[in-house]
Tab-separated table of C-alpha atoms in Angstrom:
chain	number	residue	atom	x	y	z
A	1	UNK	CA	33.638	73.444	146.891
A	2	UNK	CA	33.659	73.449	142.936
A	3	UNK	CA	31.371	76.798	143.434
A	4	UNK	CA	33.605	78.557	145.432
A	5	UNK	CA	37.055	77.714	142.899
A	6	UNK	CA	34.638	78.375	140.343
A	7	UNK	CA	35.215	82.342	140.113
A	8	UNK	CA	38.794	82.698	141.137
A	9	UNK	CA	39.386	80.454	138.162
A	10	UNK	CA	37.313	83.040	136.100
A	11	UNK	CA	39.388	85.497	137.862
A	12	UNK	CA	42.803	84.072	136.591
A	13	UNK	CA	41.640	83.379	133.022
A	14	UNK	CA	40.593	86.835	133.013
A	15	UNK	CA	43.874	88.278	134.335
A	16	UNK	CA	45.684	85.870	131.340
A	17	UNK	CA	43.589	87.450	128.716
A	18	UNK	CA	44.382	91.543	130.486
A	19	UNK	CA	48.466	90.145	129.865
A	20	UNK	CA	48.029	87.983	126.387
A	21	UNK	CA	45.893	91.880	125.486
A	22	UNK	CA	48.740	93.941	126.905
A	23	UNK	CA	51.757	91.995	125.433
A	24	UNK	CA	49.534	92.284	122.066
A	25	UNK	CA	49.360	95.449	122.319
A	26	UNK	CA	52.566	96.487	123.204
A	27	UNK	CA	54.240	94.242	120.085
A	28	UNK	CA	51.796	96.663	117.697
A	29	UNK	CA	53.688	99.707	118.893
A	30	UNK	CA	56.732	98.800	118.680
A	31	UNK	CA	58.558	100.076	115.690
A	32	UNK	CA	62.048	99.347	114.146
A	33	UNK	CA	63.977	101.393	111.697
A	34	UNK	CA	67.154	101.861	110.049
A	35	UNK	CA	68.995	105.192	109.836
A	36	UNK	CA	71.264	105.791	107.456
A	37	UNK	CA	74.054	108.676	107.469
A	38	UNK	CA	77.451	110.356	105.724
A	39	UNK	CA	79.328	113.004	105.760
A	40	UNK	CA	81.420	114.255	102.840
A	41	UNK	CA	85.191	115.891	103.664
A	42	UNK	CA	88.107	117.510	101.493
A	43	UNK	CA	90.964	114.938	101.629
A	44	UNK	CA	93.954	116.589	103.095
A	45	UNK	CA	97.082	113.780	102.862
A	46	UNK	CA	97.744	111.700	100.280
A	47	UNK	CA	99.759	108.744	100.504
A	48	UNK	CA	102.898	107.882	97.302
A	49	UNK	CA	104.393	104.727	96.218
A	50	UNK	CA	106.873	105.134	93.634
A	51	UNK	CA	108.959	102.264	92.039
A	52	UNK	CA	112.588	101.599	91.043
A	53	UNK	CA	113.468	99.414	88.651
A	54	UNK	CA	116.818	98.292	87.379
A	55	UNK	CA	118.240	95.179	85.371
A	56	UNK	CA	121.759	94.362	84.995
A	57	UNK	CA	124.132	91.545	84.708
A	58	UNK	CA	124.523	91.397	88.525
A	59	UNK	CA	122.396	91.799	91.331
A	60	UNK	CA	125.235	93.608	92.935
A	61	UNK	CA	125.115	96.138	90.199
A	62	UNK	CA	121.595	96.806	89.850
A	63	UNK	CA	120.930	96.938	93.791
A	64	UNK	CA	123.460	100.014	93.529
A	65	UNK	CA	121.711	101.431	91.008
A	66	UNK	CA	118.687	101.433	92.447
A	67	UNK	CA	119.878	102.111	95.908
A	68	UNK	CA	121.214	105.816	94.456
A	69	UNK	CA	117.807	106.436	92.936
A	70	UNK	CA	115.802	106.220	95.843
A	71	UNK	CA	118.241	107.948	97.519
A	72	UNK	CA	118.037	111.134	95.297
A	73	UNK	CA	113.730	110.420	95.468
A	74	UNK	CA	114.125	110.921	99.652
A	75	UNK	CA	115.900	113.547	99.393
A	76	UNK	CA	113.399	115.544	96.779
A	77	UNK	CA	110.724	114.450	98.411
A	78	UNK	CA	112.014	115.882	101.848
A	79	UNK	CA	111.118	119.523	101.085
A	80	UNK	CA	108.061	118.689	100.986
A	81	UNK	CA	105.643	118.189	104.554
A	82	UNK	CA	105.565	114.392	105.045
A	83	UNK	CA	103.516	112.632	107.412
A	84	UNK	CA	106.112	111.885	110.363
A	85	UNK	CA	107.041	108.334	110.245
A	86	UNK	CA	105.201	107.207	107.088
A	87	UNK	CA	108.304	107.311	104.649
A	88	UNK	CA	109.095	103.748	103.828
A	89	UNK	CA	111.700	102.216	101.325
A	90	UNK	CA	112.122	98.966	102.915
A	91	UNK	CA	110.437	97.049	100.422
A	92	UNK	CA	113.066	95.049	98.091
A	93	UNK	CA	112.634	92.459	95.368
A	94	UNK	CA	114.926	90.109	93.100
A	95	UNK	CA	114.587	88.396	90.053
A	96	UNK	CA	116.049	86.658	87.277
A	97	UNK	CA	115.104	88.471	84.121
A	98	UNK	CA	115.023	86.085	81.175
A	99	UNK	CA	113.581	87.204	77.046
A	100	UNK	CA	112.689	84.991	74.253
A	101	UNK	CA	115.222	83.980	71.842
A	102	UNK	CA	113.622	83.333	68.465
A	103	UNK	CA	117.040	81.939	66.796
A	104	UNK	CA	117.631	79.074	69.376
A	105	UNK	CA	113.711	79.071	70.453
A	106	UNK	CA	114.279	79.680	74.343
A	107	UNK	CA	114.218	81.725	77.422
A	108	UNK	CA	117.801	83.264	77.656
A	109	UNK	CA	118.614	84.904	80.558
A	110	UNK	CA	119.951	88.650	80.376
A	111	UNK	CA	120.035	89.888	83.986
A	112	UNK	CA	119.062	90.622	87.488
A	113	UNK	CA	115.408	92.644	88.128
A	114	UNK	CA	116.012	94.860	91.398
A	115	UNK	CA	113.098	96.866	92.493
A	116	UNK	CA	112.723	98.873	95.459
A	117	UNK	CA	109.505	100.744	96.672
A	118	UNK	CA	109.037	104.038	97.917
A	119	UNK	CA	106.142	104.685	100.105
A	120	UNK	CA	105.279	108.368	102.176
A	121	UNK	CA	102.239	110.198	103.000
A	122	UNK	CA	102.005	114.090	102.541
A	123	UNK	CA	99.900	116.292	104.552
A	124	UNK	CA	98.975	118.743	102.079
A	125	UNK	CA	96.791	117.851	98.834
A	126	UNK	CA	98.174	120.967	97.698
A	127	UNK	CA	101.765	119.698	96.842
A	128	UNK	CA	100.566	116.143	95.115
A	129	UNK	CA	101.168	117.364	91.184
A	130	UNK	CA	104.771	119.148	92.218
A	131	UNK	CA	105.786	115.578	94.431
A	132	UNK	CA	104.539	113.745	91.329
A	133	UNK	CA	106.961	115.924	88.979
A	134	UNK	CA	109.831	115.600	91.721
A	135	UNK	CA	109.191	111.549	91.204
A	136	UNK	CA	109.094	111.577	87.629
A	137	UNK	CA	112.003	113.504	87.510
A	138	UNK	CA	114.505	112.242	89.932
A	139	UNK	CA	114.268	108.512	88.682
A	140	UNK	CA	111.224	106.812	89.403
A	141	UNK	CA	109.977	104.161	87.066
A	142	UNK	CA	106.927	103.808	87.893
A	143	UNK	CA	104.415	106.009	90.218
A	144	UNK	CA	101.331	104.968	91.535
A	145	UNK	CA	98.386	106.990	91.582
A	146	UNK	CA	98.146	108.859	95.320
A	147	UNK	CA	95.939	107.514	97.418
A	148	UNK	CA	93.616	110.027	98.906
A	149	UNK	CA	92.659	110.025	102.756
A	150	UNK	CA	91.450	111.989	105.672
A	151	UNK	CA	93.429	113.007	109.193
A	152	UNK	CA	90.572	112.967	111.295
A	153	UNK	CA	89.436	110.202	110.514
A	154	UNK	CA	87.830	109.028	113.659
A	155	UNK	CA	85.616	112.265	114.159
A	156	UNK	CA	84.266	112.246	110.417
A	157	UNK	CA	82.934	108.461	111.304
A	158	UNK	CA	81.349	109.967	114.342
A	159	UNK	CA	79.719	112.298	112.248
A	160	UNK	CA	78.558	110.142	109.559
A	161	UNK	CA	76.704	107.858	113.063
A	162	UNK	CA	75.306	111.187	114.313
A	163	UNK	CA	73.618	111.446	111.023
A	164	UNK	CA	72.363	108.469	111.021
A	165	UNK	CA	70.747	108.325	114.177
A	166	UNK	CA	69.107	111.047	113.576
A	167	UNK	CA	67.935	109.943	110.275
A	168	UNK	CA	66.887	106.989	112.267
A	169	UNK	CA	64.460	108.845	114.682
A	170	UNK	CA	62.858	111.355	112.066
A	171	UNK	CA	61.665	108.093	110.172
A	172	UNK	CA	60.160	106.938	113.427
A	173	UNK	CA	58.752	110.363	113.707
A	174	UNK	CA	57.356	110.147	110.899
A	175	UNK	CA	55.985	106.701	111.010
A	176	UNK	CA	54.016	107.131	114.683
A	177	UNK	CA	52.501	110.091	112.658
A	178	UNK	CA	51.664	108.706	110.185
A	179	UNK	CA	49.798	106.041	112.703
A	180	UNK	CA	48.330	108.786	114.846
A	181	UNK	CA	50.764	107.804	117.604
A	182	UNK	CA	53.660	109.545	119.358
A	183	UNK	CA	57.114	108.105	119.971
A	184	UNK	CA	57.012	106.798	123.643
A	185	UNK	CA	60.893	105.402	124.192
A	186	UNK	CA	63.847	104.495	122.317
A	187	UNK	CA	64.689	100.706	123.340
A	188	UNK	CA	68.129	100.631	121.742
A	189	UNK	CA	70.150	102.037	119.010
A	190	UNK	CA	72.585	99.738	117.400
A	191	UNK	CA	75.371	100.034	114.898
A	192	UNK	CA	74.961	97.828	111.851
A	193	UNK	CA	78.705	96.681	111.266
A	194	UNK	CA	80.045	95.917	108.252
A	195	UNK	CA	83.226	96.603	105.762
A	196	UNK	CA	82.125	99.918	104.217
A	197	UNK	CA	85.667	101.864	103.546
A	198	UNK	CA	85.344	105.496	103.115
A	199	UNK	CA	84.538	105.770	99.171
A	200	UNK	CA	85.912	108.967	97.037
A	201	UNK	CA	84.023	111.345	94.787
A	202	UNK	CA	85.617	112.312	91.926
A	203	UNK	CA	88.813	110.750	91.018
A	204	UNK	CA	92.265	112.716	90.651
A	205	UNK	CA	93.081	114.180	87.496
A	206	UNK	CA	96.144	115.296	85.808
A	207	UNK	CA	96.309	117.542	83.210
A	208	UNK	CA	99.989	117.873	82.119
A	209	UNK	CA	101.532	115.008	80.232
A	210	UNK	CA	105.033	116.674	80.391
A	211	UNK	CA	106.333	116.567	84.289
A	212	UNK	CA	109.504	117.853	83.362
A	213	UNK	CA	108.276	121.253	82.367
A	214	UNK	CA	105.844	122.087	85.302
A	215	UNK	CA	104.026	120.493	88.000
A	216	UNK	CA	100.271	118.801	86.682
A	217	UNK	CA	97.474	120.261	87.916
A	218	UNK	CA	95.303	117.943	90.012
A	219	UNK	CA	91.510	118.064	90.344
A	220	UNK	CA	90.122	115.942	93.582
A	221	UNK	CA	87.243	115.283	95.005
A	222	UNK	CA	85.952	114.105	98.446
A	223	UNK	CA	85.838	111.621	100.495
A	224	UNK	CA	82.392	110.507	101.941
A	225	UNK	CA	82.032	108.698	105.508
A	226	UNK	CA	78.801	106.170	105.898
A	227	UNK	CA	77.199	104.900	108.900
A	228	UNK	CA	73.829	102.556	109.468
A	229	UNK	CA	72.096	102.239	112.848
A	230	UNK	CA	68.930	100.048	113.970
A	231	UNK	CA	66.463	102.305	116.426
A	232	UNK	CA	63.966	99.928	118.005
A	233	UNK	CA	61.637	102.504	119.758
A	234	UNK	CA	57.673	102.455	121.247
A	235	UNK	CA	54.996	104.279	120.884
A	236	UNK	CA	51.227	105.282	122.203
């Protein structure tokens, strides 16, 4: 009886070795790569926030005050096209203001601090030194610089993947070549996730020190989109 069991266990320990030899096999071709990909764009909106600041005796006073400046700021700024919605001036602080008497050697107080922000977006890059002069001009006391960003937002990081992917499979190209092999099948392609905000090339720059006389001329640069995939793929 042992004969007869005899083969069809040499059999079986054959068909294990065919599988353990396959499976082998198939790990050495698979390859794994990471694409990487960007696209660079013109900013075309750029986003304000201007401060008012006033300090008087009373916080009824100064919150009048300031209230009229940002009123005259909306209504300079309002020539100008504006992002619809984004103009905000909702933001509102108060504080005691207090300076250093040297004679009696402590804090005296000389006021209320009222401050008020003014936040809006424009759609054109073109009009950022002339809204900058308008701000300067009409009262703000203190302006931010813009913040630079991108409309389509969504379709530039769709780009910046496409890139990447196919960054992605001309490594793996490349790689099977290199090996004598050809790319078989693309298991999966998957997004490597992570916080990677859009980064900007070339900073705003502002060449006229005088905003009363004429707007400053601004030099920007772009803004540049990133994306990283992981292409697991075979090959034979």
């Amino acid at each position: 009886m042992n004969q007869h069991l005899e083969p069809r266990f040499k059999g079986a320990a054959l068909l294990g070795l065919l599988c353990i030899a396959s499976m082998t096999v198939n790990a050495e071709n698979r390859f794994e790569v990471t694409g990487k990909g960007f696209i660079d764009v013109a900013p075309d909106e750029a986003t304000f926030q201007a401060t008012v600041t006033q300090v008087t005796e009373n916080v009824k006073d100064a919150q009048s005050a300031v209230n009229n400046v940002i009123a005259n700021l909306e209504q300079a700024i309002s020539q100008y096209d504006l992002k619809k919605g984004s103009v905000d001036s909702s933001a509102l602080s108060f504080n005691p203001q207090y300076e250093w008497d040297p004679s009696s050697k402590k804090q005296v107080f000389v006021g209320y601090r009222v401050s008020q922000n003014l936040t809006f977006t424009s759609k054109s890059v073109a009009d950022v030194g002339s809204i900058v002069q308008s701000l300067a001009v009409f009262g703000a006391t203190q302006i931010n610089p813009p913040i630079f960003g991108y409309s389509q937002e969504e379709q530039a990081t769709a780009d910046a993947m496409r890139n990447a992917v196919k960054h992605g499979l001309g490594k793996l190209e490349l790689m099977a070549s290199a090996a004598d092999m050809s790319v078989d099948k693309v298991e999966s392609i998957t997004e490597i996730t992570g916080h990677s905000p859009p980064s900007i090339h070339g900073v705003a720059r502002f060449e006229s020190a005088d905003y009363s006389d004429a707007p400053p001329s601004v030099s920007v640069g772009t803004i540049r989109y990133s994306s990283k995939v992981q292409i697991v793929a075979t090959a034979y």
